[in-house]
Coordinates of N, CA and C in Angstrom, one line a residue:
Chain A
D1262 N 0.8 -1.2 0.0 CA 0.0 0.0 0.0 C 0.9 1.2 0.0
A1263 N 0.4 2.3 -0.7 CA 1.2 3.5 -0.8 C 1.0 4.2 0.6
G1264 N 2.1 4.9 1.0 CA 2.1 5.6 2.2 C 1.6 7.0 1.9
V1265 N 1.8 8.0 2.8 CA 1.4 9.4 2.6 C 2.4 9.9 1.5
T1266 N 1.8 10.5 0.5 CA 2.7 11.2 -0.5 C 2.5 12.7 -0.5
Q1267 N 3.6 13.3 -0.7 CA 3.6 14.8 -0.7 C 4.3 15.3 -1.9
S1268 N 3.8 16.4 -2.4 CA 4.5 17.1 -3.6 C 4.4 18.6 -3.4
P1269 N 5.4 19.3 -3.9 CA 6.7 18.7 -4.5 C 7.6 18.3 -3.3
T1270 N 8.7 17.7 -3.6 CA 9.7 17.3 -2.6 C 10.5 18.5 -2.1
H1271 N 10.9 19.4 -3.1 CA 11.7 20.5 -2.8 C 11.1 21.7 -3.5
L1272 N 11.3 22.9 -2.9 CA 10.7 24.1 -3.4 C 11.6 25.3 -3.0
I1273 N 11.9 26.2 -3.9 CA 12.6 27.4 -3.5 C 11.7 28.6 -4.0
K1274 N 11.4 29.5 -3.0 CA 10.6 30.6 -3.3 C 11.3 31.9 -2.7
T1275 N 10.8 33.0 -3.2 CA 11.3 34.3 -2.8 C 10.4 34.9 -1.7
R1276 N 10.9 35.7 -0.8 CA 10.1 36.4 0.2 C 8.9 37.1 -0.5
G1277 N 7.8 37.0 0.1 CA 6.6 37.7 -0.4 C 5.7 36.8 -1.3
Q1278 N 6.3 35.8 -1.9 CA 5.5 34.9 -2.7 C 4.6 34.0 -1.9
H1279 N 3.8 33.2 -2.6 CA 2.9 32.3 -1.9 C 3.3 30.9 -2.4
V1280 N 2.9 29.9 -1.6 CA 3.2 28.5 -2.0 C 2.1 27.6 -1.7
T1281 N 1.9 26.5 -2.5 CA 0.9 25.5 -2.2 C 1.6 24.1 -2.1
L1282 N 1.4 23.5 -1.1 CA 1.9 22.1 -0.9 C 0.8 21.1 -0.9
R1283 N 1.0 20.0 -1.4 CA 0.0 19.0 -1.6 C 0.3 17.7 -0.9
C1284 N -0.8 17.0 -0.5 CA -0.6 15.7 0.3 C -1.8 14.8 -0.1
S1285 N -1.4 13.5 -0.2 CA -2.4 12.4 -0.4 C -2.2 11.5 0.8
P1286 N -3.3 11.2 1.5 CA -3.2 10.4 2.7 C -3.1 8.9 2.3
I1287 N -2.8 8.1 3.3 CA -2.9 6.6 3.1 C -4.4 6.3 2.8
S1288 N -4.6 5.4 1.9 CA -5.9 5.0 1.5 C -6.7 4.5 2.7
G1289 N -7.9 5.1 2.8 CA -8.8 4.8 4.0 C -8.6 5.7 5.1
H1290 N -7.6 6.5 5.1 CA -7.4 7.5 6.2 C -8.2 8.8 5.9
K1291 N -9.0 9.2 6.8 CA -9.8 10.4 6.6 C -9.3 11.7 7.3
S1292 N -8.3 11.6 8.1 CA -7.7 12.7 8.8 C -6.3 13.0 8.2
V1293 N -6.1 14.3 8.0 CA -4.8 14.8 7.5 C -4.4 15.9 8.4
S1294 N -3.1 15.9 8.8 CA -2.5 16.9 9.7 C -1.3 17.5 9.0
W1295 N -1.0 18.7 9.2 CA 0.2 19.4 8.7 C 1.1 19.8 9.9
Y1296 N 2.4 19.6 9.7 CA 3.4 20.0 10.7 C 4.5 20.7 10.0
Q1297 N 5.1 21.6 10.7 CA 6.3 22.3 10.3 C 7.5 21.8 11.1
Q1298 N 8.6 21.4 10.5 CA 9.8 21.0 11.2 C 11.0 21.9 10.7
V1299 N 11.4 22.7 11.6 CA 12.6 23.5 11.4 C 13.8 22.7 11.8
L1300 N 14.9 22.9 11.0 CA 16.1 22.1 11.2 C 16.5 22.1 12.7
G1301 N 16.7 20.8 13.2 CA 17.1 20.7 14.6 C 16.0 20.7 15.6
Q1302 N 14.8 20.8 15.1 CA 13.6 20.8 16.1 C 12.7 19.7 15.7
G1303 N 11.7 19.5 16.7 CA 10.7 18.5 16.4 C 9.6 19.2 15.6
P1304 N 8.7 18.4 15.0 CA 7.6 18.9 14.2 C 6.6 19.8 15.1
Q1305 N 6.2 20.9 14.5 CA 5.2 21.7 15.2 C 3.9 21.7 14.5
F1306 N 2.8 21.5 15.2 CA 1.4 21.4 14.6 C 1.0 22.6 14.0
I1307 N 0.4 22.5 12.7 CA -0.2 23.6 12.0 C -1.7 23.4 11.9
F1308 N -2.1 22.3 11.3 CA -3.6 22.1 11.1 C -3.9 20.6 11.2
Q1309 N -5.1 20.3 11.6 CA -5.7 19.0 11.4 C -7.0 19.1 10.7
Y1310 N -7.3 18.3 9.7 CA -8.5 18.2 9.0 C -9.1 16.8 9.1
Y1311 N -10.4 16.8 9.3 CA -11.1 15.5 9.3 C -12.4 15.6 8.5
E1312 N -12.6 14.8 7.6 CA -13.8 14.9 6.8 C -14.1 16.3 6.3
K1313 N -13.0 16.9 5.8 CA -13.0 18.2 5.1 C -13.3 19.4 6.1
E1314 N -13.3 19.1 7.3 CA -13.5 20.2 8.3 C -12.2 20.4 9.1
E1315 N -11.9 21.6 9.4 CA -10.8 21.9 10.3 C -11.1 21.5 11.7
R1316 N -10.2 20.7 12.3 CA -10.5 20.2 13.7 C -9.5 20.8 14.7
G1317 N -8.5 21.4 14.1 CA -7.5 22.0 15.0 C -6.5 22.9 14.3
R1318 N -6.0 23.9 15.0 CA -5.1 24.8 14.4 C -4.0 25.2 15.4
G1319 N -2.8 25.1 15.0 CA -1.7 25.5 15.9 C -1.4 26.9 15.9
N1320 N -0.4 27.3 16.6 CA 0.0 28.7 16.8 C 0.7 29.3 15.6
F1321 N 0.1 29.4 14.4 CA 0.6 29.9 13.2 C -0.2 31.1 12.7
P1322 N 0.4 32.0 12.0 CA -0.3 33.2 11.6 C -1.3 32.9 10.5
D1323 N -2.2 33.8 10.2 CA -3.3 33.6 9.2 C -2.7 33.5 7.8
R1324 N -1.4 33.7 7.6 CA -0.8 33.5 6.3 C -0.9 32.0 5.9
F1325 N -1.0 31.2 6.9 CA -1.1 29.7 6.7 C -2.6 29.3 6.6
S1326 N -2.9 28.6 5.6 CA -4.3 28.1 5.5 C -4.2 26.7 4.8
A1327 N -5.3 26.0 5.0 CA -5.3 24.6 4.4 C -6.7 24.2 4.1
R1328 N -6.8 23.2 3.3 CA -8.1 22.6 3.0 C -8.0 21.1 2.7
Q1329 N -9.1 20.4 2.9 CA -9.1 19.0 2.6 C -10.2 18.8 1.5
F1330 N -10.0 17.9 0.6 CA -10.9 17.7 -0.5 C -11.7 16.4 -0.3
P1331 N -12.8 16.2 -1.1 CA -13.6 15.1 -0.9 C -12.9 13.7 -1.0
N1332 N -11.8 13.7 -1.7 CA -11.0 12.4 -1.7 C -10.0 12.3 -0.6
Y1333 N -10.1 13.2 0.4 CA -9.3 13.3 1.6 C -7.9 13.8 1.4
S1334 N -7.5 14.2 0.1 CA -6.2 14.8 -0.1 C -6.3 16.2 0.5
S1335 N -5.1 16.9 0.6 CA -5.1 18.2 1.3 C -4.1 19.1 0.7
E1336 N -4.3 20.4 0.8 CA -3.4 21.4 0.4 C -3.1 22.3 1.6
L1337 N -1.8 22.7 1.7 CA -1.4 23.7 2.7 C -0.9 24.9 1.8
N1338 N -1.5 26.1 2.1 CA -1.1 27.3 1.5 C -0.4 28.3 2.5
V1339 N 0.6 28.9 2.0 CA 1.3 29.9 2.8 C 1.5 31.1 1.9
N1340 N 1.0 32.3 2.4 CA 1.1 33.5 1.7 C 2.2 34.4 2.3
A1341 N 2.6 35.4 1.5 CA 3.5 36.4 1.9 C 4.7 35.7 2.7
L1342 N 5.4 34.8 2.0 CA 6.4 34.1 2.6 C 7.5 34.9 3.2
L1343 N 8.0 34.4 4.4 CA 9.1 35.1 5.1 C 10.2 34.1 5.2
L1344 N 11.4 34.6 5.4 CA 12.6 33.8 5.5 C 12.4 32.7 6.5
G1345 N 11.7 33.0 7.6 CA 11.5 32.1 8.7 C 10.5 31.0 8.4
D1346 N 9.9 31.0 7.2 CA 9.0 29.9 6.8 C 9.8 28.8 6.2
S1347 N 11.1 29.0 6.0 CA 12.0 27.9 5.5 C 12.0 26.7 6.5
A1348 N 11.6 25.6 6.0 CA 11.4 24.4 6.9 C 11.0 23.2 6.1
L1349 N 10.9 22.1 6.7 CA 10.4 20.8 6.2 C 8.9 20.8 6.6
Y1350 N 8.0 20.7 5.6 CA 6.6 20.7 5.9 C 6.1 19.3 5.7
L1351 N 5.6 18.7 6.8 CA 5.2 17.3 6.9 C 3.7 17.2 6.9
C1352 N 3.2 16.3 6.1 CA 1.8 15.9 6.1 C 1.7 14.5 6.8
A1353 N 0.7 14.3 7.6 CA 0.5 13.0 8.2 C -1.0 12.7 8.1
S1354 N -1.2 11.4 8.0 CA -2.6 11.0 8.0 C -2.9 10.0 9.1
S1355 N -4.1 9.9 9.5 CA -4.5 8.9 10.5 C -5.9 8.5 10.2
S1356 N -6.3 7.4 10.8 CA -7.6 6.8 10.5 C -8.7 7.5 11.2
L1357 N -8.5 8.2 12.3 CA -9.5 8.9 13.0 C -9.1 10.3 13.3
T1358 N -9.9 11.0 14.0 CA -9.6 12.4 14.3 C -8.5 12.5 15.3
G1359 N -8.2 11.4 16.0 CA -7.2 11.5 17.1 C -7.7 10.7 18.2
G1360 N -6.8 10.3 19.1 CA -7.2 9.5 20.3 C -6.8 8.1 20.1
S1361 N -7.6 7.2 20.5 CA -7.2 5.8 20.5 C -6.9 5.2 19.2
N1362 N -5.8 4.4 19.1 CA -5.5 3.7 17.9 C -5.5 4.5 16.6
S1363 N -5.0 5.7 16.7 CA -4.9 6.6 15.5 C -3.6 7.4 15.6
P1364 N -2.4 6.7 15.5 CA -1.2 7.4 15.4 C -1.0 8.1 14.1
L1365 N -0.1 9.0 14.0 CA 0.1 9.7 12.8 C 1.1 8.9 11.9
H1366 N 0.8 8.9 10.6 CA 1.8 8.3 9.6 C 2.2 9.5 8.7
F1367 N 3.5 9.7 8.7 CA 4.0 10.9 7.9 C 4.5 10.6 6.5
G1368 N 4.4 11.5 5.7 CA 5.1 11.5 4.4 C 6.5 12.0 4.6
N1369 N 7.3 12.1 3.5 CA 8.7 12.5 3.6 C 8.8 14.0 3.5
G1370 N 7.7 14.7 3.4 CA 7.8 16.2 3.5 C 8.1 16.9 2.2
T1371 N 7.8 18.2 2.3 CA 8.3 19.2 1.3 C 9.3 20.1 1.9
R1372 N 10.5 20.2 1.4 CA 11.5 21.1 1.9 C 11.3 22.4 1.2
L1373 N 10.9 23.4 2.0 CA 10.7 24.8 1.4 C 11.9 25.7 1.9
T1374 N 12.5 26.3 0.9 CA 13.5 27.3 1.1 C 13.0 28.6 0.6
V1375 N 13.0 29.6 1.5 CA 12.6 31.0 1.1 C 13.9 31.9 1.1
T1376 N 14.1 32.5 0.0 CA 15.3 33.3 -0.2 C 14.9 34.8 -0.3
Chain B
Q1267 N 7.1 26.4 29.7 CA 7.5 25.1 29.7 C 6.9 24.4 28.5
K1268 N 7.7 23.7 27.7 CA 7.2 22.9 26.6 C 6.4 21.7 27.0
E1269 N 5.5 21.3 26.2 CA 4.6 20.2 26.5 C 5.4 18.9 26.6
V1270 N 6.4 18.7 25.7 CA 7.3 17.5 25.7 C 8.7 18.0 25.6
E1271 N 9.5 17.5 26.5 CA 11.0 17.9 26.6 C 11.8 16.6 26.3
Q1272 N 12.9 16.8 25.5 CA 13.7 15.7 25.1 C 15.1 16.2 25.0
D1273 N 16.1 15.4 25.5 CA 17.5 15.8 25.5 C 17.9 15.6 24.0
P1274 N 18.4 16.6 23.3 CA 18.8 16.5 21.9 C 20.0 15.6 21.6
G1275 N 20.8 15.3 22.7 CA 22.0 14.6 22.5 C 23.1 15.5 21.9
P1276 N 24.0 15.0 21.0 CA 23.9 13.7 20.4 C 24.4 12.6 21.2
L1277 N 23.9 11.4 20.9 CA 24.3 10.2 21.6 C 25.0 9.2 20.7
S1278 N 26.2 8.7 21.1 CA 27.0 7.8 20.3 C 27.3 6.6 21.1
V1279 N 27.0 5.4 20.5 CA 27.2 4.1 21.3 C 27.8 3.1 20.3
P1280 N 28.5 2.1 20.9 CA 29.0 1.0 20.0 C 27.9 0.1 19.6
E1281 N 28.1 -0.6 18.5 CA 27.2 -1.6 18.0 C 27.0 -2.6 19.1
G1282 N 25.7 -3.0 19.3 CA 25.4 -4.1 20.3 C 25.0 -3.5 21.6
A1283 N 25.2 -2.2 21.8 CA 24.9 -1.6 23.1 C 23.4 -1.5 23.3
I1284 N 22.9 -1.3 24.5 CA 21.5 -1.0 24.8 C 21.4 0.5 24.9
V1285 N 20.5 1.1 24.2 CA 20.3 2.5 24.1 C 19.0 2.9 24.9
S1286 N 19.1 3.9 25.7 CA 18.0 4.5 26.4 C 17.7 5.9 26.0
L1287 N 16.6 6.2 25.5 CA 16.2 7.5 25.1 C 15.0 7.9 25.9
N1288 N 15.0 9.2 26.4 CA 14.0 9.6 27.4 C 13.4 11.0 27.1
C1289 N 12.2 11.1 27.5 CA 11.4 12.4 27.4 C 10.6 12.6 28.6
T1290 N 10.3 13.8 28.9 CA 9.3 14.2 29.9 C 8.2 15.0 29.3
Y1291 N 7.0 14.9 29.9 CA 5.9 15.7 29.4 C 5.2 16.4 30.6
S1292 N 4.5 17.5 30.2 CA 4.1 18.4 31.3 C 2.6 18.2 31.8
N1293 N 1.8 17.6 30.9 CA 0.4 17.6 31.2 C 0.0 16.2 31.6
S1294 N -0.5 16.0 32.9 CA -0.8 14.7 33.4 C -2.0 14.1 32.6
A1295 N -2.8 14.9 31.9 CA -3.9 14.4 31.1 C -3.5 13.6 29.8
F1296 N -2.2 13.8 29.4 CA -1.8 13.1 28.2 C -1.8 11.6 28.5
Q1297 N -2.3 10.8 27.5 CA -2.5 9.4 27.7 C -1.8 8.5 26.6
Y1298 N -1.6 9.2 25.4 CA -1.1 8.4 24.3 C 0.3 9.0 23.9
F1299 N 1.2 8.0 23.7 CA 2.6 8.4 23.5 C 3.2 7.6 22.4
M1300 N 4.0 8.3 21.6 CA 4.6 7.7 20.4 C 6.1 7.9 20.4
W1301 N 6.8 7.0 19.7 CA 8.2 7.2 19.3 C 8.3 7.1 17.8
Y1302 N 9.0 8.0 17.2 CA 9.3 8.0 15.8 C 10.8 8.0 15.6
R1303 N 11.2 7.4 14.5 CA 12.6 7.4 14.0 C 12.6 8.2 12.7
Q1304 N 13.5 9.1 12.6 CA 13.6 10.0 11.4 C 15.1 9.9 10.9
Y1305 N 15.2 9.4 9.7 CA 16.5 9.4 9.0 C 16.6 10.8 8.3
S1306 N 17.8 11.1 7.9 CA 18.1 12.4 7.3 C 17.3 12.5 6.0
R1307 N 16.6 13.7 5.9 CA 15.9 14.0 4.6 C 14.7 13.1 4.4
K1308 N 14.2 12.5 5.5 CA 13.0 11.7 5.4 C 12.0 12.1 6.4
G1309 N 10.8 11.7 6.3 CA 9.7 12.0 7.3 C 9.9 11.0 8.4
P1310 N 9.3 11.4 9.6 CA 9.3 10.5 10.8 C 8.6 9.2 10.5
E1311 N 9.1 8.1 11.0 CA 8.6 6.8 10.8 C 8.1 6.3 12.2
L1312 N 6.9 5.9 12.3 CA 6.3 5.4 13.6 C 7.0 4.1 14.0
L1313 N 7.5 4.2 15.3 CA 8.1 3.0 15.9 C 7.2 2.3 16.9
M1314 N 6.8 3.1 17.8 CA 6.0 2.6 18.9 C 4.8 3.5 19.3
Y1315 N 3.7 2.9 19.7 CA 2.6 3.7 20.1 C 2.0 3.1 21.4
T1316 N 2.0 3.8 22.4 CA 1.5 3.3 23.7 C 0.4 4.1 24.4
Y1317 N -0.3 3.4 25.2 CA -1.4 4.1 25.9 C -1.2 4.0 27.4
S1318 N -1.3 5.1 28.1 CA -1.2 5.1 29.6 C 0.1 4.6 30.0
S1319 N 0.1 3.9 31.2 CA 1.4 3.5 31.7 C 1.7 2.1 31.3
G1320 N 3.0 1.7 31.6 CA 3.4 0.3 31.3 C 4.4 0.2 30.2
N1321 N 4.7 -1.0 29.9 CA 5.7 -1.3 28.8 C 5.0 -1.9 27.6
K1322 N 5.7 -1.6 26.4 CA 5.2 -2.3 25.2 C 6.5 -2.7 24.4
E1323 N 6.5 -3.9 24.0 CA 7.8 -4.4 23.3 C 7.4 -4.8 21.9
D1324 N 8.4 -4.5 21.0 CA 8.3 -4.9 19.6 C 9.7 -5.1 19.1
G1325 N 10.0 -6.4 19.0 CA 11.4 -6.8 18.6 C 12.4 -6.2 19.5
R1326 N 13.4 -5.5 19.0 CA 14.5 -4.9 19.8 C 14.1 -3.7 20.6
F1327 N 12.9 -3.2 20.3 CA 12.4 -1.9 20.9 C 11.4 -2.1 22.0
T1328 N 11.6 -1.4 23.1 CA 10.7 -1.4 24.2 C 10.3 0.1 24.6
A1329 N 9.1 0.4 24.6 CA 8.6 1.7 25.1 C 8.0 1.6 26.5
Q1330 N 8.4 2.6 27.3 CA 7.9 2.5 28.7 C 7.3 3.9 29.0
V1331 N 6.2 3.9 29.7 CA 5.6 5.1 30.2 C 5.4 5.0 31.7
D1332 N 5.9 6.1 32.4 CA 5.7 6.2 33.8 C 4.8 7.5 34.1
K1333 N 3.5 7.3 34.2 CA 2.7 8.5 34.4 C 2.9 9.2 35.7
S1334 N 3.3 8.5 36.7 CA 3.5 9.1 38.0 C 4.6 10.2 37.9
S1335 N 5.6 9.9 37.1 CA 6.7 10.9 37.0 C 6.6 11.6 35.6
K1336 N 5.6 11.3 34.8 CA 5.5 11.9 33.5 C 6.8 11.8 32.7
Y1337 N 7.2 10.5 32.5 CA 8.4 10.2 31.9 C 8.2 9.1 30.9
I1338 N 8.7 9.2 29.7 CA 8.6 8.2 28.7 C 9.9 7.8 28.2
S1339 N 10.1 6.5 27.9 CA 11.4 6.0 27.5 C 11.3 5.1 26.3
L1340 N 12.4 5.0 25.6 CA 12.5 4.0 24.5 C 13.8 3.3 24.7
F1341 N 13.8 2.0 24.8 CA 15.0 1.2 24.9 C 15.2 0.4 23.6
I1342 N 16.5 0.5 23.1 CA 16.8 -0.3 21.9 C 17.9 -1.3 22.3
R1343 N 17.6 -2.6 22.2 CA 18.5 -3.6 22.5 C 19.4 -4.0 21.3
D1344 N 20.6 -4.5 21.5 CA 21.4 -4.9 20.4 C 21.5 -3.9 19.3
S1345 N 21.8 -2.7 19.6 CA 21.8 -1.6 18.6 C 22.6 -1.9 17.4
Q1346 N 22.1 -1.4 16.3 CA 22.8 -1.7 15.0 C 23.1 -0.3 14.3
P1347 N 24.1 -0.3 13.4 CA 24.4 0.9 12.7 C 23.2 1.5 12.0
S1348 N 22.3 0.6 11.5 CA 21.1 1.1 10.8 C 20.1 1.8 11.8
D1349 N 20.4 1.7 13.1 CA 19.5 2.5 14.1 C 20.0 3.9 14.2
S1350 N 21.1 4.3 13.5 CA 21.5 5.7 13.6 C 20.5 6.6 12.9
A1351 N 20.0 7.5 13.7 CA 18.9 8.3 13.2 C 18.5 9.3 14.3
T1352 N 17.6 10.2 14.1 CA 17.0 11.0 15.1 C 15.7 10.4 15.6
Y1353 N 15.6 10.3 16.9 CA 14.4 9.7 17.6 C 13.6 10.8 18.2
L1354 N 12.3 10.8 17.9 CA 11.4 11.8 18.3 C 10.3 11.1 19.2
C1355 N 10.1 11.7 20.4 CA 9.0 11.3 21.2 C 7.8 12.3 21.0
A1356 N 6.6 11.8 21.3 CA 5.4 12.6 21.1 C 4.3 12.2 22.0
S1357 N 3.5 13.2 22.3 CA 2.3 12.9 23.2 C 1.1 13.5 22.5
L1358 N -0.1 12.8 22.6 CA -1.3 13.4 22.0 C -1.9 14.3 23.0
S1359 N -2.3 15.5 22.5 CA -2.9 16.5 23.4 C -4.2 16.0 24.0
D1360 N -4.6 16.6 25.2 CA -5.8 16.2 25.8 C -7.0 16.6 25.0
T1361 N -6.9 17.5 24.0 CA -8.0 17.8 23.1 C -8.1 16.8 22.0
G1362 N -7.0 16.0 21.8 CA -7.0 14.9 20.8 C -6.8 15.3 19.4
N1363 N -6.5 16.6 19.1 CA -6.3 17.0 17.7 C -4.9 17.3 17.3
Q1364 N -4.0 17.2 18.2 CA -2.6 17.5 17.8 C -1.6 16.7 18.7
F1365 N -0.5 16.4 18.1 CA 0.6 15.8 18.9 C 1.7 16.8 19.2
Y1366 N 2.2 16.7 20.4 CA 3.3 17.5 20.8 C 4.6 16.7 20.7
F1367 N 5.6 17.2 20.0 CA 6.8 16.5 19.8 C 8.0 17.0 20.6
G1368 N 8.9 16.2 21.0 CA 10.2 16.6 21.5 C 11.1 17.1 20.4
T1369 N 12.2 17.6 20.8 CA 13.1 18.2 19.8 C 13.9 17.1 19.0
G1370 N 13.8 15.8 19.5 CA 14.5 14.8 18.9 C 15.9 14.5 19.5
T1371 N 16.3 13.2 19.6 CA 17.7 12.9 20.0 C 18.4 12.2 18.9
S1372 N 19.6 12.7 18.5 CA 20.4 12.2 17.5 C 21.2 11.0 18.0
L1373 N 21.0 9.9 17.4 CA 21.7 8.7 17.8 C 22.7 8.2 16.7
T1374 N 23.9 7.9 17.1 CA 24.8 7.2 16.2 C 25.3 5.9 16.8
V1375 N 25.2 4.8 16.0 CA 25.7 3.5 16.5 C 26.9 3.2 15.7
I1376 N 28.0 3.1 16.4 CA 29.3 2.9 15.7 C 29.6 1.4 15.5
P1377 N 29.9 1.0 14.3 CA 30.2 -0.4 14.0 C 31.5 -0.9 14.8

C-alpha cells in the first residue's frame, strides 16, 4: 500500500511569494494533519482536518491556510512568505480524528526554502 | 514550559549496546505516547505507540511510560548501525487533535 505522498519534494521561493503544498493520505485515512519542522527541532502542529473540516489549528499566523478535498487529499497554502518559513513541511494521515488507535503516519515532507 | 521535553544529545554508542532514550511531558492528562525514527531528509517513521502506563515491546524496541513521573522512555537492544537516526517522542494533546513532539535525540551507532 502507498504511504502518505507529498508534492513537491523541494521548493525554492522568494520572500513575499505564496506556495501551495499537496498531500495524499494513506488509502482509507480520513484525517490529515500538517506539521512544520525547522532544522534541529521537532515537528510543530499547524492544522488538522477530518472529513473536510478543520479540527485543530496550531499557533501559526493567518498566512497559513489549508483545506481538505472530498477524496481526503489536502493542500497547505502559505502567503507572503518570510525567510522564517523555510522548513520541512510534513503531512500526516491517521484513520480517526485522534485519540485511541490513531497514530500519525508521515510523508517525507516538502522542503521549502525561502530566499 | 514545553509540553514535551527531550534531550537532543547527540548520543553515540558502540554496536550491540543498549540505548536508552528519554522524554518528559508536562500535562498529566496526556495518555497516548509515540516514538518516531527519522532518517536524514526523510519523514518520521512510527516505531511505537503506547497508551497510559506500562511497557510495550516490539522486537528490539521497548517503550515505557511512567505516568507518575510523566516520563517516557525508548530502549533499543542490540543496537545496529542502521539504528543511527534522530528519535522523536510525542504525546497526544488532551484535546485529541494534535501531537506535541520533543526536539529529537540524534543517535549514532558505531560499528
